[in-house]
CSV table of C-alpha atoms in Angstrom, one decimal:
chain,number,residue,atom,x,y,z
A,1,UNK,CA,6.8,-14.0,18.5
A,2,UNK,CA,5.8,-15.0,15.0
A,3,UNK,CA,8.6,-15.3,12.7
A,4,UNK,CA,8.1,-13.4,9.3
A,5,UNK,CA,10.2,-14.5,6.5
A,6,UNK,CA,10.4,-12.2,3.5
A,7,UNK,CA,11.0,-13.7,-0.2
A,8,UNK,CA,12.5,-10.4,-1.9
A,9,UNK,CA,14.1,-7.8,-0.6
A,10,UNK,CA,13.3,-5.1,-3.0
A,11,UNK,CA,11.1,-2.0,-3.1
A,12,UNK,CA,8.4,-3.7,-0.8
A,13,UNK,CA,10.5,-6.4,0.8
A,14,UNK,CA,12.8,-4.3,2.5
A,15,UNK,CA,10.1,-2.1,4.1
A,16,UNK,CA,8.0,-5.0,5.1
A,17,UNK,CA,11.0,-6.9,7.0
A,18,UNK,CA,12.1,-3.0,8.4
A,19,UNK,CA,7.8,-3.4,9.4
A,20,UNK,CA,8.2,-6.5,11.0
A,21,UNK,CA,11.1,-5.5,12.8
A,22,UNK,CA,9.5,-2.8,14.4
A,23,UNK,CA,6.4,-5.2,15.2
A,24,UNK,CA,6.3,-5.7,19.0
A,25,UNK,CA,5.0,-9.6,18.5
A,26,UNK,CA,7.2,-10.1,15.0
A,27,UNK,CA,10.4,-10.8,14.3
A,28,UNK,CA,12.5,-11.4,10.8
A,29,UNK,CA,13.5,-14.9,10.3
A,30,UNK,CA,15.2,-14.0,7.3
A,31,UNK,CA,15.0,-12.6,4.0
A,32,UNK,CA,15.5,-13.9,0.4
A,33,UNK,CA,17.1,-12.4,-2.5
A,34,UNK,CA,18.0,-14.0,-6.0
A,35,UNK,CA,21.9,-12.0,-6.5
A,36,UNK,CA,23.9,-10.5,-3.8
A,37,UNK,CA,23.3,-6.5,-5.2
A,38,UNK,CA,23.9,-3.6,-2.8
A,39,UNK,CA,20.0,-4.5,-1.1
A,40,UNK,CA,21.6,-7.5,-0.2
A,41,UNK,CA,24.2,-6.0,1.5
A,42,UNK,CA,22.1,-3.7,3.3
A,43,UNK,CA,20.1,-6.5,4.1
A,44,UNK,CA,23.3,-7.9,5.8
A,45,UNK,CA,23.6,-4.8,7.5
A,46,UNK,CA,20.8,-4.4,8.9
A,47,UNK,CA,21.4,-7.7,10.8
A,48,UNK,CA,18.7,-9.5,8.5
A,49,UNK,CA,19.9,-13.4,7.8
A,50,UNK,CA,20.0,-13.7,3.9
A,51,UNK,CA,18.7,-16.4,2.1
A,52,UNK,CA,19.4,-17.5,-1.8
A,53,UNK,CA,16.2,-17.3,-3.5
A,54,UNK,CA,17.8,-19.6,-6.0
A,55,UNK,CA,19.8,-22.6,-4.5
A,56,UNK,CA,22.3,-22.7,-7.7
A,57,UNK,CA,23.0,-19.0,-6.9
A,58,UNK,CA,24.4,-19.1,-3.4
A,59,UNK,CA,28.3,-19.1,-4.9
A,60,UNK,CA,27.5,-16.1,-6.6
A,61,UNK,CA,26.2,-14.8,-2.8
A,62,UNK,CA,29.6,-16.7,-1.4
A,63,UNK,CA,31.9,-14.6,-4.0
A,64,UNK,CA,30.5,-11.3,-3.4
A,65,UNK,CA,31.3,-11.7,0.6
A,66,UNK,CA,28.3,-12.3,1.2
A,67,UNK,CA,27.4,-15.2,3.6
A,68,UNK,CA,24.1,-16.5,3.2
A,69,UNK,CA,21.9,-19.3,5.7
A,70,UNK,CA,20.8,-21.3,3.2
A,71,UNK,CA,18.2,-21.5,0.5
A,72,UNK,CA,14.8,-20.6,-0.3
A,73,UNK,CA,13.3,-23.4,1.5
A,74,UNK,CA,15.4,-23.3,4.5
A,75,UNK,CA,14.1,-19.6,5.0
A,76,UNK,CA,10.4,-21.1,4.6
A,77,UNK,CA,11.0,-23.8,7.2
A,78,UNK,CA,12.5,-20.8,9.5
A,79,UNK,CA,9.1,-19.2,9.2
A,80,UNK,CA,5.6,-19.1,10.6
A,81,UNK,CA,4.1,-17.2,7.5
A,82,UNK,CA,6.2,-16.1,4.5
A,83,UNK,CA,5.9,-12.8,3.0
A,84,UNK,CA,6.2,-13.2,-1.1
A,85,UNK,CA,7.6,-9.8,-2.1
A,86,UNK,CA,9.1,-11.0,-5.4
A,87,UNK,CA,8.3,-9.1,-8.9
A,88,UNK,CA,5.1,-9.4,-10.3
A,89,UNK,CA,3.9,-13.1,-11.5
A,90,UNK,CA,6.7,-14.5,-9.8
A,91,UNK,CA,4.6,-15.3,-6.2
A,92,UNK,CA,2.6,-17.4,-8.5
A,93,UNK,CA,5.3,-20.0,-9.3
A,94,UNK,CA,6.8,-19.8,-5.6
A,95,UNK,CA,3.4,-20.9,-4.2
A,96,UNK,CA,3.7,-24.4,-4.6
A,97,UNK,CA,7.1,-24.5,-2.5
A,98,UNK,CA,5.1,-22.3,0.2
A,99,UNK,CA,2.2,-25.7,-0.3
A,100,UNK,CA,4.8,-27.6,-0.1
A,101,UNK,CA,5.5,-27.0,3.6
A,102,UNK,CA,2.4,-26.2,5.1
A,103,UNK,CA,3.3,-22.1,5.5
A,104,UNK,CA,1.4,-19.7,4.8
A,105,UNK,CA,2.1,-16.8,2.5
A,106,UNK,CA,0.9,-12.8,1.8
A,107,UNK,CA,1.2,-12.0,-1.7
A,108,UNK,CA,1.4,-8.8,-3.6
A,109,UNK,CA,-1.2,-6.7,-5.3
A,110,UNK,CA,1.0,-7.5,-9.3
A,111,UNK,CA,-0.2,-11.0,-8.5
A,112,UNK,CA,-4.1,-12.0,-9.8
A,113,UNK,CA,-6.5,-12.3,-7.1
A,114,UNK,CA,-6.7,-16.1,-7.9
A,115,UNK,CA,-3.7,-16.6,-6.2
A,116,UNK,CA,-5.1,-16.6,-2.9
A,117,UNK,CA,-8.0,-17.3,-0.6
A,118,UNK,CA,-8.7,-13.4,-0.6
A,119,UNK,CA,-7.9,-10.1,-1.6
A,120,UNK,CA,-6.9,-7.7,1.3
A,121,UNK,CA,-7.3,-4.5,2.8
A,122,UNK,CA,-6.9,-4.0,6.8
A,123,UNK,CA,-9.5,-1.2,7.2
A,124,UNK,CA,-12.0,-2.4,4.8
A,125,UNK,CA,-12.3,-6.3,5.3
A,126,UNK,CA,-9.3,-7.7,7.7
A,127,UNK,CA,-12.0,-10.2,9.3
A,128,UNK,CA,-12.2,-12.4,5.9
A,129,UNK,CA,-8.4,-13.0,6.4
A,130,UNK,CA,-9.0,-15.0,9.1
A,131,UNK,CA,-7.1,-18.3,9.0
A,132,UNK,CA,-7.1,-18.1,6.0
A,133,UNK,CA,-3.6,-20.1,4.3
A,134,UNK,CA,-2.8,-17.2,0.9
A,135,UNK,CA,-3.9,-14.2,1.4
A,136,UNK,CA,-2.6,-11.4,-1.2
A,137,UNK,CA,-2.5,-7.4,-0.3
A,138,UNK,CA,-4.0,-5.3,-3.2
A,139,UNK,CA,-1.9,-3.5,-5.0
A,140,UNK,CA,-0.8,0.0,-4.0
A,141,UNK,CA,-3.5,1.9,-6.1
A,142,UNK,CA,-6.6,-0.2,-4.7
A,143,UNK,CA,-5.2,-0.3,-1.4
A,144,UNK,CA,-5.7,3.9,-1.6
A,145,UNK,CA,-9.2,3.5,-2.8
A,146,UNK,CA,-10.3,1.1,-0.3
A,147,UNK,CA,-9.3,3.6,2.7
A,148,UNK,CA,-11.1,6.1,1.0
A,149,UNK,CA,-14.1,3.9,0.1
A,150,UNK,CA,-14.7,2.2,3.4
A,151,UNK,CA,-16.0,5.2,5.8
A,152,UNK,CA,-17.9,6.9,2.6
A,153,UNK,CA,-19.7,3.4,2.2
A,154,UNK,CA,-20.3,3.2,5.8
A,155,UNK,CA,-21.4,6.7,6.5
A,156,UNK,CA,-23.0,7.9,3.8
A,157,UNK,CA,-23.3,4.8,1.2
A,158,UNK,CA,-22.5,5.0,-2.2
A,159,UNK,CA,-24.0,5.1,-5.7
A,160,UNK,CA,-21.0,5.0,-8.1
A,161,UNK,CA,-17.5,5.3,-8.0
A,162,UNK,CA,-15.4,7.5,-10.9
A,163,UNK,CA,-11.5,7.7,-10.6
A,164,UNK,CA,-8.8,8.7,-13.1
A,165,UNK,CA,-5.4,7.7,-11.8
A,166,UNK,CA,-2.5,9.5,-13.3
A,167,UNK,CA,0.6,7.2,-12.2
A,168,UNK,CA,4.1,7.2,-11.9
A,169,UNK,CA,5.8,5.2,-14.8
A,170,UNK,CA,8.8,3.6,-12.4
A,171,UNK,CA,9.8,3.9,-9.1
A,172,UNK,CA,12.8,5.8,-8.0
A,173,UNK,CA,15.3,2.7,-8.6
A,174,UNK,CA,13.5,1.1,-11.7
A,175,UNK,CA,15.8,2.9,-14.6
A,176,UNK,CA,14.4,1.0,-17.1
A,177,UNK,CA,10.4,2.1,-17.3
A,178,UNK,CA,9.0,4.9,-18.6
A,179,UNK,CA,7.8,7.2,-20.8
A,180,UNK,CA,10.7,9.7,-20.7
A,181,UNK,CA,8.8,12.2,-22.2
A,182,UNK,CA,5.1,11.3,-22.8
A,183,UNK,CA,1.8,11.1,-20.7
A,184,UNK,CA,0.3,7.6,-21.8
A,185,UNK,CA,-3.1,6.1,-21.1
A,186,UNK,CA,-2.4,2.9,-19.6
A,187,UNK,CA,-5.1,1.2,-20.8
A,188,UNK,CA,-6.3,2.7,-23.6
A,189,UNK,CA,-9.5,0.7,-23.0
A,190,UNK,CA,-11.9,1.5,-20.3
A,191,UNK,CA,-12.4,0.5,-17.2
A,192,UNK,CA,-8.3,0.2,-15.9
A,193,UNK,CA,-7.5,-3.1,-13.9
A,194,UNK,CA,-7.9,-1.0,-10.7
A,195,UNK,CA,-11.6,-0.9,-10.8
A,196,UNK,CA,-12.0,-4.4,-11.2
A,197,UNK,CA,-9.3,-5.0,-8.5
A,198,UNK,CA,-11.2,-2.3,-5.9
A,199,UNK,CA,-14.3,-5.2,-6.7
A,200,UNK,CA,-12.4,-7.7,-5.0
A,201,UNK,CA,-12.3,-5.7,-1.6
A,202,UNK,CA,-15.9,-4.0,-2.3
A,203,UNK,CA,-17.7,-6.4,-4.8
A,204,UNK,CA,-20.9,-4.5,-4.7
A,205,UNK,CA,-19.6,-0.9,-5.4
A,206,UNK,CA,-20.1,0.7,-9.2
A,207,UNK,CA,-16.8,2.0,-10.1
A,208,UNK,CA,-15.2,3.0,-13.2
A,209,UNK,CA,-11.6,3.6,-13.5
A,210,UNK,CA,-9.2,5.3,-16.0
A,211,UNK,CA,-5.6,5.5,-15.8
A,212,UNK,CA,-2.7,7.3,-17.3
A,213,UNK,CA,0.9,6.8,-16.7
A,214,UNK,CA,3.3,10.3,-16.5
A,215,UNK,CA,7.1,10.4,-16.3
A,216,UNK,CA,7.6,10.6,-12.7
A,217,UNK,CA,8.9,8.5,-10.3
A,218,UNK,CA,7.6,10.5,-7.0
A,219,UNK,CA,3.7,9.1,-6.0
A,220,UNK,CA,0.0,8.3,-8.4
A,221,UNK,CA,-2.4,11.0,-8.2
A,222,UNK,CA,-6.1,10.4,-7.9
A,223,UNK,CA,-8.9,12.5,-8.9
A,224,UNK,CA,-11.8,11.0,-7.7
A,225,UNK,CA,-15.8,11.8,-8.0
A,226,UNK,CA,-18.1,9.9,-5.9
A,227,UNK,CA,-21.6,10.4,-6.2
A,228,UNK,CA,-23.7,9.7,-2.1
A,229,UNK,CA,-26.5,8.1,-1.4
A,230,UNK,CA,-26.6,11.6,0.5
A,231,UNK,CA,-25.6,14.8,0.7
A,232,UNK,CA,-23.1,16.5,3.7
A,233,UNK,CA,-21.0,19.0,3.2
A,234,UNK,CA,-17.6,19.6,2.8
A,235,UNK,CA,-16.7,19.8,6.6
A,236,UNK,CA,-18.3,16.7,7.2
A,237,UNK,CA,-16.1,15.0,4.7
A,238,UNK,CA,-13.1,16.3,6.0
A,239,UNK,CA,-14.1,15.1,9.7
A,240,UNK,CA,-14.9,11.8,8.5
A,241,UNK,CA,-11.7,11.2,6.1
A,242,UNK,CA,-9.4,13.2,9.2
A,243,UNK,CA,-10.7,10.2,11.4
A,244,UNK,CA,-9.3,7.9,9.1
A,245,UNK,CA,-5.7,7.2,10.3
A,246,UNK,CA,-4.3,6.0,7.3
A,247,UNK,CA,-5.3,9.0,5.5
A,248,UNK,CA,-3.6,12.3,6.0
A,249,UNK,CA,-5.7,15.4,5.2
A,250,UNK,CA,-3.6,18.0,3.1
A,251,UNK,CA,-4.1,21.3,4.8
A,252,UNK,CA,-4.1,24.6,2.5
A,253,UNK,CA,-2.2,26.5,5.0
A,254,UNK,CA,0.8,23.8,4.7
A,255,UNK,CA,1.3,24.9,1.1
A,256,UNK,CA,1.4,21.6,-0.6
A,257,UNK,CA,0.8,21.8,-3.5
A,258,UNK,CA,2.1,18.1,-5.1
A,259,UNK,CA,4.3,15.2,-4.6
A,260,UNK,CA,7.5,16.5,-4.2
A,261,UNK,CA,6.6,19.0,-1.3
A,262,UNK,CA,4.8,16.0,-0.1
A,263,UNK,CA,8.4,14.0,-0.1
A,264,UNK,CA,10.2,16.8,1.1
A,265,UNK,CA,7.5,16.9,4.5
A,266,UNK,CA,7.6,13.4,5.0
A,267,UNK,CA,11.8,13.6,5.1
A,268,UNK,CA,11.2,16.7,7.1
A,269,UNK,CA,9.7,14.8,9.8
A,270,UNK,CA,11.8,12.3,10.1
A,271,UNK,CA,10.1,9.2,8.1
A,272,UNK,CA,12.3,6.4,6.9
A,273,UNK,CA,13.3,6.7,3.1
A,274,UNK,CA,10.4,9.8,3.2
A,275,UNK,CA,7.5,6.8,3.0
A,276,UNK,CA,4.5,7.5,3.1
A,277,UNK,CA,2.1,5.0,4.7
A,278,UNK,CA,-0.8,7.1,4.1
A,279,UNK,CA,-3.3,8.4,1.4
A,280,UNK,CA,-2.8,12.2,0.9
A,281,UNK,CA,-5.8,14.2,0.4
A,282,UNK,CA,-5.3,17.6,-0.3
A,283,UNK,CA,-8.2,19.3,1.9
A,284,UNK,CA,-8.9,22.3,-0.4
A,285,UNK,CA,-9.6,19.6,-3.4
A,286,UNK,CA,-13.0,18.3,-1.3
A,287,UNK,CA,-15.7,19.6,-3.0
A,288,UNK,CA,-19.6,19.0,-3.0
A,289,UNK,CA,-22.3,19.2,-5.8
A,290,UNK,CA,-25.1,18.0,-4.5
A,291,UNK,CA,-25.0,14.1,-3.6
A,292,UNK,CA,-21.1,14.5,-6.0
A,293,UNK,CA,-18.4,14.3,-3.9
A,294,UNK,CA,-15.0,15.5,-5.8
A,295,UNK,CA,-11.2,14.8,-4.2
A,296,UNK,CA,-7.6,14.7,-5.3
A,297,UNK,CA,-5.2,12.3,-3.4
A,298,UNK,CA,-1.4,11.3,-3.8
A,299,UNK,CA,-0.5,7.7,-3.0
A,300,UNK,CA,3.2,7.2,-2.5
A,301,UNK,CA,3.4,3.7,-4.0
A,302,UNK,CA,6.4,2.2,-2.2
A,303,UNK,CA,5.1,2.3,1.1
A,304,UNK,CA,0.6,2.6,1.9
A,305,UNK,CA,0.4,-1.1,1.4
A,306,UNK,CA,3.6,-1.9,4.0
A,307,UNK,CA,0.8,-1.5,7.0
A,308,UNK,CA,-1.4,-4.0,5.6
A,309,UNK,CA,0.9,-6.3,5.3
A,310,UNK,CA,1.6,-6.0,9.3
A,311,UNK,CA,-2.0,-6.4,9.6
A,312,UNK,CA,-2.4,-9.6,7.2
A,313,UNK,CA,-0.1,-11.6,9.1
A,314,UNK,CA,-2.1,-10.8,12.7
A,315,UNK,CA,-5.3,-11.7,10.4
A,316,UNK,CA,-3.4,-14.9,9.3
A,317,UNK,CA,-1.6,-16.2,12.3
A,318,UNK,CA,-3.3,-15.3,15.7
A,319,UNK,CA,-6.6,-13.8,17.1
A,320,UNK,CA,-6.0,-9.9,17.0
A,321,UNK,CA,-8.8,-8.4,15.9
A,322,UNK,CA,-9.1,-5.5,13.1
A,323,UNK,CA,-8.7,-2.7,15.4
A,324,UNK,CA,-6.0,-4.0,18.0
A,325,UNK,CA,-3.7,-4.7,14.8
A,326,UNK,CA,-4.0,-1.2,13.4
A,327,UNK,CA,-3.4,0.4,16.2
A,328,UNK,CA,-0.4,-1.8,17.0
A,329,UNK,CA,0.9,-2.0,13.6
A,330,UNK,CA,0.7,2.6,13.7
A,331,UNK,CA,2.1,2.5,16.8
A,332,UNK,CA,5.0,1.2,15.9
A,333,UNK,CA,5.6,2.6,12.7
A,334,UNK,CA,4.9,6.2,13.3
A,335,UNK,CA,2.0,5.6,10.9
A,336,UNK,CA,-0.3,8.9,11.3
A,337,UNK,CA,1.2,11.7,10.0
A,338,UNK,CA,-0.7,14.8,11.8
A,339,UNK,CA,0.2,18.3,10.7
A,340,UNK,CA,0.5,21.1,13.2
A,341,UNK,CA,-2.2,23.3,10.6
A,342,UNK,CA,-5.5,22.9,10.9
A,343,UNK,CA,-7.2,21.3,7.9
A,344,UNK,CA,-10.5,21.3,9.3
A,345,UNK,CA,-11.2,24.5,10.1
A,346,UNK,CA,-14.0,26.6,8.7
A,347,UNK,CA,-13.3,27.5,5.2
A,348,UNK,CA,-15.6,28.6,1.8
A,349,UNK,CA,-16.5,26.1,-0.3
A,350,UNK,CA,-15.0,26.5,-3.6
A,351,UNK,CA,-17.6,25.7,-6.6
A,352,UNK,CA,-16.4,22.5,-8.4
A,353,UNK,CA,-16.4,24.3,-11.9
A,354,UNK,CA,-14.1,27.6,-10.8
């Protein structure tokens, strides 16, 4: 079993240690948090051993009723591979404690891609996390683009890459963000950080990036335009990206027609705080003009980069290859959400201008 400990039990932190708990050859050695709020009680709950991130805060931990099983680096020498879910730029300072033992350490996509030995994604280049000591999982955003990116590049090859990215400005618990009543670009300058970012997965693909930020906690929205180094159609697309198992095809006949439906299906069928683990590509948005291919996708942005996380520590700490771990990691998390409706079925094409 490799033991998994998690440093912040927050938005990502509490789905990666409910990940690993669900792994077949993974188990939580503990999780860290820096005050004893109500995730560290459900933490408690869940049977998780809690761990103050910050040794002078374990009283705190102590006075809330909350026992904890030591400190940060307690929880590290618990561990085979730690798991850095802390806020952004934070992972940066705790990687000289994770040096400091010999254990290696996932970090997040807020993090810059200096901070490890390479930027990850499980379907586009697992193989070159190998060994490897700091490896850190793109954010949430590029992860999305990569799934999408890897079988066009593959199949069909790829010319240029356009994406405008209108994304939530909080998640659900962050009361503090926003705009409350605005639709910002975030940047103003061109390219966004996310094209630059999909570069360190696919560092020989032209893309371009813009991005807006909406108030809405629910999921981003792409709209992407790729342009082929050839030309299938429509129903070829939708074969190739319904292959993809971390990317759910949208059917029309479903009538879903944005993120809250979306929510409302995945709680429908069961999924754990509604996540969900894949990209979601409405079917009717696929469109072709010549070698142009035009999408729309929803990314939930709590939960698609949860798998790869799973997967980065099989790419870290043992021999699994690529293929084994995804289908393990799925497996056990349900991830693979099929609808019942046929999204592949024959269908007009629908001009891109109408």
């Amino acid at each position: 079993m490799i033991h998994v400990g998690v440093n912040g039990y927050g938005t990502i932190g509490k789905r990666v240690a409910d990940a690993v708990a669900a792994q077949p050859d993974m188990t939580v050695s503990g999780v860290a948090k820096t005050r004893p709020n109500y995730e560290a009680e459900t933490a408690v709950r869940r049977g998780y051993d809690l761990y103050a991130a910050i040794d002078d805060r374990a009283d705190a931990f102590a006075d809330a009723g909350l026992d904890v099983a030591g400190g940060l680096e307690e929880l590290i020498e618990a561990s085979d591979i730690v798991v850095d879910c802390c806020p952004s730029d934070i992972g940066a300072k705790n990687r000289p404690v994770y040096e400091d033992h010999g254990t290696p350490a996932i970090f997040q996509g807020g993090e810059g891609a200096d901070i490890a030995d390479v930027s990850f994604n499980a379907r586009s280049n697992f193989e070159d996390a190998r060994d490897a000591d700091y490896v850190r999982v793109v954010s949430c955003n590029t992860t999305a683009l990569s799934r999408v990116i890897a079988p066009l590049e593959e199949e069909y090859g790829i010319e240029k890459v356009r994406v405008t990215l209108v994304r939530r400005s909080g998640d659900p618990s962050e009361t503090g963000r926003g705009p409350v009543n605005d639709v910002l670009p975030d940047p103003v300058s061109i390219p966004s950080h996310h094209g630059p970012d999909v570069n360190t997965i696919f560092p020989d693909v032209d893309i371009d990036t813009l991005a807006l930020k909406a108030p809405t906690t629910l999921m981003h929205t792409h709209s992407l335009n790729v342009t082929l180094e050839a030309e299938p159609d429509e129903a070829a697309i939708l074969d190739l990206l319904a292959d993809e198992s971390r990317i759910f095809t949208i059917p029309e006949t479903a009538d879903i027609d944005g993120a809250g439906k979306l929510k409302d299906y995945a709680l429908d069928s069961g999924r754990p705080r509604g996540d969900l683990w894949e990209n979601c590509v409405w079917a009717e948005s696929v469109g072709m003009e010549g070698p142009d291919l035009y999408l729309f996708q929803n990314v939930h942005q709590e939960s698609d980069v949860i798998p790869e996380n799973i997967d980065a520590i099989r790419a870290m700490v043992t021999d699994v290859d690529a293929a084994a771990s995804i289908e393990r990691t799925n497996e056990a998390l349900g991830v693979g959400l099929e609808s019942l409706f046929d999204a592949r079925g024959d269908r007009e094409a629908v001009p891109i201008d109408d």
